[in-house]
Structures are given as C-alpha cells and as structure tokens.
Amino acid sequence: VATAQRTKKSAQPVRQRAKRGEGDRLRDEILAATADLLDELGSADKVSTRAVAERVGCSSPSIYLHFPDKAALLYAVCEQQFEKLAEVIGAAIEGIDDPVEQLRAAAGAYARFALEHPEQYRIMMLDEAYGKMYEDDFENMASSVGFDIIVRAVQEGIDRGLLAPADPVLVALAMWAGIHGLVSILIVKQNLALPPLDELLDNFCRQSLDGMRAR
Amino acid sequence: VATAQRTKKSAQPVRQRAKRGEGDRLRDEILAATADLLDELGSADKVSTRAVAERVGCSSPSIYLHFPDKAALLYAVCEQQFEKLAEVIGAAIEGIDDPVEQLRAAAGAYARFALEHPEQYRIMMLDEAYGKMYEDDFENMASSVGFDIIVRAVQEGIDRGLLAPADPVLVALAMWAGIHGLVSILIVKQNLALPPLDELLDNFCRQSLDGMRAR
DNA sequence: TGTACATCAGTGAACGCGCGTTCACTGATGTAC
DNA sequence: TGTACATCAGTGAACGCGCGTTCACTGATGTAC
C-alpha cells in the first residue's frame, strides 16, 4: 500500500533527479562514489558498476548515460587523482627556497598522499590496466603526476651548486622510484612490521640526497 | 566411430595418467602451467583454473586433488618464485669480495629477474592478496626474498669502513625500495619511453651507494 | 493561458558469459588370499 | 597362478553466482504555437 512504496529498496539516499541543464551532476556523483569504493574495496576489479550505482542511489544502467563503459569510468577517476597528486606536491614545496629541502618536502607529500589513498594509488601506479593509460606520453604523465616539479627542483639544485652536475631527469627518476618503491611496499605488504614511514622516508632522503650532493 | 575418440578435444598433449606413487607429478605440472600462464596473461585474476587445466592437459577438477582452492595454488607458485629470486641474488654476489660491488650486482640481478618474469613479480610484490601472505613475518620473508643477503652486504661494508655507519636494515630497505620502485615502474608503465634499465640502474646505484659511502 | 510535443534524465528486468567449485562417477593399478 | 577387492588418479557434467552491459520503457521538464 502506501508503505510498500517506501520499502521497495533498503535505506538508500533517495536521489533527486537532476534538473534540465544539470546532466553532469550524476556524472560527478558517480565519479565520487567510484573513488570512495576504490578506497574501501581495493582493486578496480572489486568495484562493480552495481556497487557504484547503489552508493550513488541510482540504477546501474544510469552509469552508461555518462560513461561508455567501466574502464572509462575508472580512467576518469584516475585522471582526477593524478591531478590531486600534482596539486599536493605543488603545495608542499610552496614557500621553500632551498631546492634540496623542496625535494625532501615533495617526497614526504607524495608518500603521505599515497598512503592516505592506498587503493587509488594502486590503480594509478600498480595496476597495469591503468598504467597503460598514458601511452608513451611521458611528458604528459610527468606533468600530471607532479614529476616535472621534482625535475625542476633538481635542476635548480644543480644550478645553485648544491647538487652534483647530472642529468636532472635521471636523478629525479631515481628519487621517484625510491619513494614509489617505499610506499608500494608499505601499501602492498601491509603486515610486514616495517619501521614507521617517517623513519623510512628520512633515511631514504638522507641517503639519496647525500648521494646527489656536490662535494 | 574410431576417429571420434580422437576428435573429442583439440590438439591437447594427451597426458599419461601418473603411476601409483607418482601422485605429485600432476601437482608439479599444475604449478608449472600456472607459472607459465601468469607470465603470459598478467594478473592472477586472469589465470583461470580451467585455463591451467587445459594447459596441463587434465580436467579442471583435477586441480582440487592437489590444491584446496585457487588461492592455495597461486600461493604455492609465489613461494616457488620467491625461492628462485633468492637463488638468483645469491648467485649474483658469488665470488665478489667488495660488499659495495655485491650490492651493485645484487641490484642488477634482482631487477633482471623481475623484468624477465614481470607477471610473477607482480603477484609477488604488487598484488595485495599475495602481498598479505607473509603475515607480519618479516624475518621469514626477508630471507626468502633474498633481503638478508643485502643486509649482510651492507653490514660488511660498514664493518670494513667502506660505508658510513648506519642501521643496515634501514639502509638495505632504502636500496630495496629503490630497485623495487624502478622495476615496478618499468613493469607497470610499459609504454612510458623511459631510459633503458641499465642506465636507470647504474644511476640509481651510483646515487644511493654514494650516499651511503663513508667519507 | 492552454496544450501538444520533443527531450532529457533516468529505470527495471533481463541476457549472456566466465568463473570457482562440487558431485557422482570411472577405470587402471596394485594387493591379499 | 587366479581372482576379488581396495585404492589411487583421475573425469564429465552441472551448479550457482556476480558481473558488465543492453533493451525497451517511463515520467518529469521545458518549448512552440
């Protein structure tokens, strides 16, 4: 009867249909729900379109109104996440003059971002499917992931005579690889009883920055 | 009629049933086929028990004669792989006296192993499911992955005054993380047009070993 | 101001597929008497 | 030496599930006349 209408689905947030021009509202909600579910469930495989729809409060076919398929949805989430990462790194070095200290700060920001969103970091950086997204477009990825910030800091360090002369891209890659390796291990091998992040990070920065230092 | 018997399955290698005491023969064949398929297909998800059975030339229920479930099968493959990795690292440092050169050699062997078996490296090191296998048993994993070899080399380097005094485990972790990060990026971001492995490796070793060096 | 109509933003039900796993069975091999 | 029987090493068919996706539809909203 009257109550049956209420009982048809469990305690879903009954979504209001978007107004005429607001077709992208649902799109944004779907993106946000997918990002949340990634954080909660782990790999992209475990995030089903049905679960996304349930989280949003719409039907699963509605997703296909805004994304051609599941891969495109996850791709879009990835892109958003890469942008956030670049922002975080950019914010971390702001106001720091010494380029070596910039590198230290950027490394910390990168690591913290990864460990705060481990599953999103996973699909960005550890999942082959999405790893293949940025097809041989190193420049593009480099800037969207904040990598170019690191390269600039290294270059600046060399220019000022703080770091030993070298190919700044190679040097930056080595730093990136190190931090990426650290957070990957922390994310993947969660119950390995490793030293705390700060200690690992401090040690890594000391070692690798000392190795780069001009003598 | 007579030919129908031959036509029932496509060109499978018609497996000979194992003799009485040789019950483990099929077990070994299943392990090998699973390892092969991991190399070919990528993630553990894509390796189906049906595909393993087809590769071996047996029926898929036969797998359950030797493994309680799919996870146990993949776990077993992982264990084998970890052992091989430790062997490879052990072999790499044999005959080298200088511990710093040992570290360089071990890093190269590790990286080459990973890039020769990228998908097996993935499930060993990048997949959460199997990453969680070695529950908080750092000692155990450390030795099975060849990590203790690195720690010993670092310790030796410190003892001989070649490396600056430091916690050898922390130093070894930083090296491991760096190499792991490098190969992870190479595996996951395959079409990123990065410099060749040797160059990356050389540079990383130079940087990190210089950072550790006693002055 | 009223109304026919196009369009927008969705929905419920179903399809087909591949998967891990279980079930009831089979046929060869060795063993006890 | 012959034979009944236990055991070992498997098999074919099927179950049930969850998933991505499609299909035909609905009902609210704005628009033209």
mmCIF file of N, CA, C and O in Angstrom, chain B residues 124-173:
data_model
loop_
_atom_site.group_PDB
_atom_site.id
_atom_site.type_symbol
_atom_site.label_atom_id
_atom_site.label_comp_id
_atom_site.label_asym_id
_atom_site.label_seq_id
_atom_site.Cartn_x
_atom_site.Cartn_y
_atom_site.Cartn_z
ATOM 1 N N MET B 124 53.864 -11.416 -6.795
ATOM 2 C CA MET B 124 54.706 -11.498 -5.599
ATOM 3 C C MET B 124 54.716 -10.170 -4.846
ATOM 4 O O MET B 124 54.656 -10.132 -3.622
ATOM 5 N N MET B 125 54.837 -9.085 -5.611
ATOM 6 C CA MET B 125 55.186 -7.815 -4.985
ATOM 7 C C MET B 125 54.173 -6.696 -5.173
ATOM 8 O O MET B 125 54.223 -5.689 -4.476
ATOM 9 N N LEU B 126 53.270 -6.832 -6.118
ATOM 10 C CA LEU B 126 52.363 -5.713 -6.385
ATOM 11 C C LEU B 126 50.911 -6.053 -6.098
ATOM 12 O O LEU B 126 50.051 -5.186 -6.124
ATOM 13 N N ASP B 127 50.642 -7.307 -5.865
ATOM 14 C CA ASP B 127 49.276 -7.735 -5.630
ATOM 15 C C ASP B 127 49.022 -7.850 -4.141
ATOM 16 O O ASP B 127 49.755 -8.536 -3.433
ATOM 17 N N GLU B 128 47.966 -7.196 -3.715
ATOM 18 C CA GLU B 128 47.725 -7.186 -2.277
ATOM 19 C C GLU B 128 47.443 -8.579 -1.736
ATOM 20 O O GLU B 128 47.929 -8.986 -0.697
ATOM 21 N N ALA B 129 46.639 -9.337 -2.465
ATOM 22 C CA ALA B 129 46.219 -10.650 -1.999
ATOM 23 C C ALA B 129 47.418 -11.496 -1.587
ATOM 24 O O ALA B 129 47.442 -12.081 -0.510
ATOM 25 N N TYR B 130 48.448 -11.526 -2.454
ATOM 26 C CA TYR B 130 49.592 -12.362 -2.160
ATOM 27 C C TYR B 130 50.617 -11.587 -1.344
ATOM 28 O O TYR B 130 51.442 -12.171 -0.661
ATOM 29 N N GLY B 131 50.519 -10.274 -1.408
ATOM 30 C CA GLY B 131 51.344 -9.451 -0.542
ATOM 31 C C GLY B 131 51.039 -9.720 0.921
ATOM 32 O O GLY B 131 51.901 -9.616 1.779
ATOM 33 N N LYS B 132 49.796 -10.112 1.185
ATOM 34 C CA LYS B 132 49.407 -10.321 2.579
ATOM 35 C C LYS B 132 49.790 -11.699 3.088
ATOM 36 O O LYS B 132 49.602 -12.010 4.255
ATOM 37 N N MET B 133 50.316 -12.517 2.192
ATOM 38 C CA MET B 133 50.647 -13.879 2.561
ATOM 39 C C MET B 133 51.567 -13.956 3.769
ATOM 40 O O MET B 133 51.271 -14.631 4.739
ATOM 41 N N TYR B 134 52.692 -13.250 3.635
ATOM 42 C CA TYR B 134 53.692 -13.344 4.698
ATOM 43 C C TYR B 134 53.302 -12.456 5.861
ATOM 44 O O TYR B 134 53.914 -11.433 6.103
ATOM 45 N N GLU B 135 52.291 -12.895 6.568
ATOM 46 C CA GLU B 135 51.734 -12.099 7.652
ATOM 47 C C GLU B 135 52.809 -11.703 8.664
ATOM 48 O O GLU B 135 53.438 -12.544 9.278
ATOM 49 N N ASP B 136 53.018 -10.447 8.808
ATOM 50 C CA ASP B 136 53.947 -9.817 9.752
ATOM 51 C C ASP B 136 55.205 -10.643 10.057
ATOM 52 O O ASP B 136 55.831 -10.466 11.081
ATOM 53 N N ASP B 137 55.530 -11.531 9.147
ATOM 54 C CA ASP B 137 56.694 -12.366 9.383
ATOM 55 C C ASP B 137 57.855 -11.820 8.552
ATOM 56 O O ASP B 137 58.259 -12.384 7.546
ATOM 57 N N PHE B 138 58.381 -10.709 9.005
ATOM 58 C CA PHE B 138 59.398 -10.014 8.239
ATOM 59 C C PHE B 138 60.640 -10.869 8.062
ATOM 60 O O PHE B 138 61.201 -10.964 6.971
ATOM 61 N N GLU B 139 61.054 -11.516 9.141
ATOM 62 C CA GLU B 139 62.264 -12.343 9.087
ATOM 63 C C GLU B 139 62.143 -13.389 7.994
ATOM 64 O O GLU B 139 63.021 -13.548 7.157
ATOM 65 N N ASN B 140 61.023 -14.085 8.009
ATOM 66 C CA ASN B 140 60.794 -15.162 7.055
ATOM 67 C C ASN B 140 60.824 -14.643 5.628
ATOM 68 O O ASN B 140 61.548 -15.154 4.777
ATOM 69 N N MET B 141 60.065 -13.594 5.378
ATOM 70 C CA MET B 141 60.024 -13.056 4.036
ATOM 71 C C MET B 141 61.396 -12.539 3.636
ATOM 72 O O MET B 141 61.862 -12.768 2.527
ATOM 73 N N ALA B 142 62.025 -11.832 4.553
ATOM 74 C CA ALA B 142 63.321 -11.243 4.271
ATOM 75 C C ALA B 142 64.289 -12.281 3.726
ATOM 76 O O ALA B 142 64.987 -12.041 2.738
ATOM 77 N N SER B 143 64.300 -13.443 4.344
ATOM 78 C CA SER B 143 65.265 -14.433 3.891
ATOM 79 C C SER B 143 64.798 -15.093 2.605
ATOM 80 O O SER B 143 65.604 -15.399 1.726
ATOM 81 N N SER B 144 63.493 -15.289 2.463
ATOM 82 C CA SER B 144 63.037 -15.987 1.263
ATOM 83 C C SER B 144 63.101 -15.097 0.037
ATOM 84 O O SER B 144 63.060 -15.565 -1.087
ATOM 85 N N VAL B 145 63.210 -13.804 0.229
ATOM 86 C CA VAL B 145 63.242 -12.905 -0.914
ATOM 87 C C VAL B 145 64.681 -12.464 -1.205
ATOM 88 O O VAL B 145 64.945 -11.726 -2.144
ATOM 89 N N GLY B 146 65.592 -12.932 -0.397
ATOM 90 C CA GLY B 146 66.990 -12.579 -0.594
ATOM 91 C C GLY B 146 67.371 -11.277 0.072
ATOM 92 O O GLY B 146 68.464 -10.758 -0.130
ATOM 93 N N PHE B 147 66.471 -10.768 0.896
ATOM 94 C CA PHE B 147 66.722 -9.475 1.520
ATOM 95 C C PHE B 147 67.869 -9.546 2.514
ATOM 96 O O PHE B 147 68.657 -8.599 2.658
ATOM 97 N N ASP B 148 67.971 -10.674 3.180
ATOM 98 C CA ASP B 148 69.026 -10.784 4.196
ATOM 99 C C ASP B 148 70.423 -10.739 3.570
ATOM 100 O O ASP B 148 71.379 -10.328 4.213
ATOM 101 N N ILE B 149 70.503 -11.138 2.313
ATOM 102 C CA ILE B 149 71.799 -11.050 1.625
ATOM 103 C C ILE B 149 72.243 -9.594 1.524
ATOM 104 O O ILE B 149 73.412 -9.257 1.737
ATOM 105 N N ILE B 150 71.280 -8.730 1.221
ATOM 106 C CA ILE B 150 71.574 -7.302 1.100
ATOM 107 C C ILE B 150 72.011 -6.736 2.455
ATOM 108 O O ILE B 150 72.998 -5.999 2.554
ATOM 109 N N VAL B 151 71.246 -7.119 3.473
ATOM 110 C CA VAL B 151 71.574 -6.616 4.813
ATOM 111 C C VAL B 151 72.995 -7.026 5.201
ATOM 112 O O VAL B 151 73.769 -6.218 5.718
ATOM 113 N N ARG B 152 73.337 -8.276 4.911
ATOM 114 C CA ARG B 152 74.680 -8.749 5.257
ATOM 115 C C ARG B 152 75.752 -7.955 4.519
ATOM 116 O O ARG B 152 76.791 -7.595 5.098
ATOM 117 N N ALA B 153 75.486 -7.688 3.235
ATOM 118 C CA ALA B 153 76.473 -6.938 2.443
ATOM 119 C C ALA B 153 76.662 -5.533 3.007
ATOM 120 O O ALA B 153 77.784 -5.027 3.103
ATOM 121 N N VAL B 154 75.554 -4.911 3.396
ATOM 122 C CA VAL B 154 75.653 -3.566 3.967
ATOM 123 C C VAL B 154 76.462 -3.610 5.257
ATOM 124 O O VAL B 154 77.378 -2.805 5.473
ATOM 125 N N GLN B 155 76.139 -4.578 6.097
ATOM 126 C CA GLN B 155 76.849 -4.723 7.369
ATOM 127 C C GLN B 155 78.347 -4.878 7.132
ATOM 128 O O GLN B 155 79.180 -4.221 7.776
ATOM 129 N N GLU B 156 78.669 -5.733 6.188
ATOM 130 C CA GLU B 156 80.067 -5.987 5.833
ATOM 131 C C GLU B 156 80.746 -4.703 5.356
ATOM 132 O O GLU B 156 81.882 -4.401 5.743
ATOM 133 N N GLY B 157 80.003 -3.938 4.544
ATOM 134 C CA GLY B 157 80.537 -2.670 4.046
ATOM 135 C C GLY B 157 80.825 -1.701 5.176
ATOM 136 O O GLY B 157 81.849 -1.007 5.182
ATOM 137 N N ILE B 158 79.940 -1.665 6.153
ATOM 138 C CA ILE B 158 80.152 -0.789 7.316
ATOM 139 C C ILE B 158 81.349 -1.275 8.129
ATOM 140 O O ILE B 158 82.217 -0.488 8.513
ATOM 141 N N ASP B 159 81.384 -2.582 8.340
ATOM 142 C CA ASP B 159 82.470 -3.151 9.129
ATOM 143 C C ASP B 159 83.833 -2.848 8.511
ATOM 144 O O ASP B 159 84.810 -2.584 9.211
ATOM 145 N N ARG B 160 83.873 -2.895 7.193
ATOM 146 C CA ARG B 160 85.158 -2.659 6.526
ATOM 147 C C ARG B 160 85.450 -1.180 6.344
ATOM 148 O O ARG B 160 86.440 -0.810 5.716
ATOM 149 N N GLY B 161 84.543 -0.333 6.803
ATOM 150 C CA GLY B 161 84.766 1.102 6.686
ATOM 151 C C GLY B 161 84.490 1.654 5.305
ATOM 152 O O GLY B 161 84.845 2.777 4.978
ATOM 153 N N LEU B 162 83.824 0.867 4.466
ATOM 154 C CA LEU B 162 83.510 1.336 3.112
ATOM 155 C C LEU B 162 82.236 2.182 3.115
ATOM 156 O O LEU B 162 82.076 3.098 2.317
ATOM 157 N N LEU B 163 81.311 1.819 3.993
ATOM 158 C CA LEU B 163 80.045 2.552 4.070
ATOM 159 C C LEU B 163 79.969 3.279 5.409
ATOM 160 O O LEU B 163 80.553 2.830 6.405
ATOM 161 N N ALA B 164 79.244 4.372 5.401
ATOM 162 C CA ALA B 164 79.076 5.140 6.637
ATOM 163 C C ALA B 164 78.284 4.315 7.641
ATOM 164 O O ALA B 164 77.378 3.574 7.267
ATOM 165 N N PRO B 165 78.617 4.434 8.925
ATOM 166 C CA PRO B 165 77.883 3.668 9.933
ATOM 167 C C PRO B 165 76.411 4.050 9.927
ATOM 168 O O PRO B 165 76.078 5.226 9.858
ATOM 169 N N ALA B 166 75.543 3.045 9.976
ATOM 170 C CA ALA B 166 74.090 3.283 9.976
ATOM 171 C C ALA B 166 73.401 1.967 10.295
ATOM 172 O O ALA B 166 74.046 0.915 10.371
ATOM 173 N N ASP B 167 72.087 2.027 10.488
ATOM 174 C CA ASP B 167 71.320 0.804 10.692
ATOM 175 C C ASP B 167 71.288 0.045 9.366
ATOM 176 O O ASP B 167 70.680 0.519 8.402
ATOM 177 N N PRO B 168 71.913 -1.117 9.296
ATOM 178 C CA PRO B 168 72.000 -1.812 8.000
ATOM 179 C C PRO B 168 70.641 -2.205 7.426
ATOM 180 O O PRO B 168 70.476 -2.266 6.212
ATOM 181 N N VAL B 169 69.682 -2.462 8.308
ATOM 182 C CA VAL B 169 68.348 -2.834 7.805
ATOM 183 C C VAL B 169 67.702 -1.642 7.107
ATOM 184 O O VAL B 169 67.139 -1.774 6.012
ATOM 185 N N LEU B 170 67.804 -0.474 7.709
ATOM 186 C CA LEU B 170 67.238 0.729 7.091
ATOM 187 C C LEU B 170 67.906 1.021 5.752
ATOM 188 O O LEU B 170 67.238 1.345 4.762
ATOM 189 N N VAL B 171 69.206 0.908 5.734
ATOM 190 C CA VAL B 171 69.949 1.179 4.500
ATOM 191 C C VAL B 171 69.548 0.182 3.417
ATOM 192 O O VAL B 171 69.290 0.559 2.266
ATOM 193 N N ALA B 172 69.470 -1.091 3.803
ATOM 194 C CA ALA B 172 69.090 -2.120 2.829
ATOM 195 C C ALA B 172 67.661 -1.902 2.346
ATOM 196 O O ALA B 172 67.351 -2.089 1.166
ATOM 197 N N LEU B 173 66.782 -1.491 3.246
ATOM 198 C CA LEU B 173 65.393 -1.209 2.855
ATOM 199 C C LEU B 173 65.343 -0.115 1.807
ATOM 200 O O LEU B 173 64.592 -0.200 0.828
#
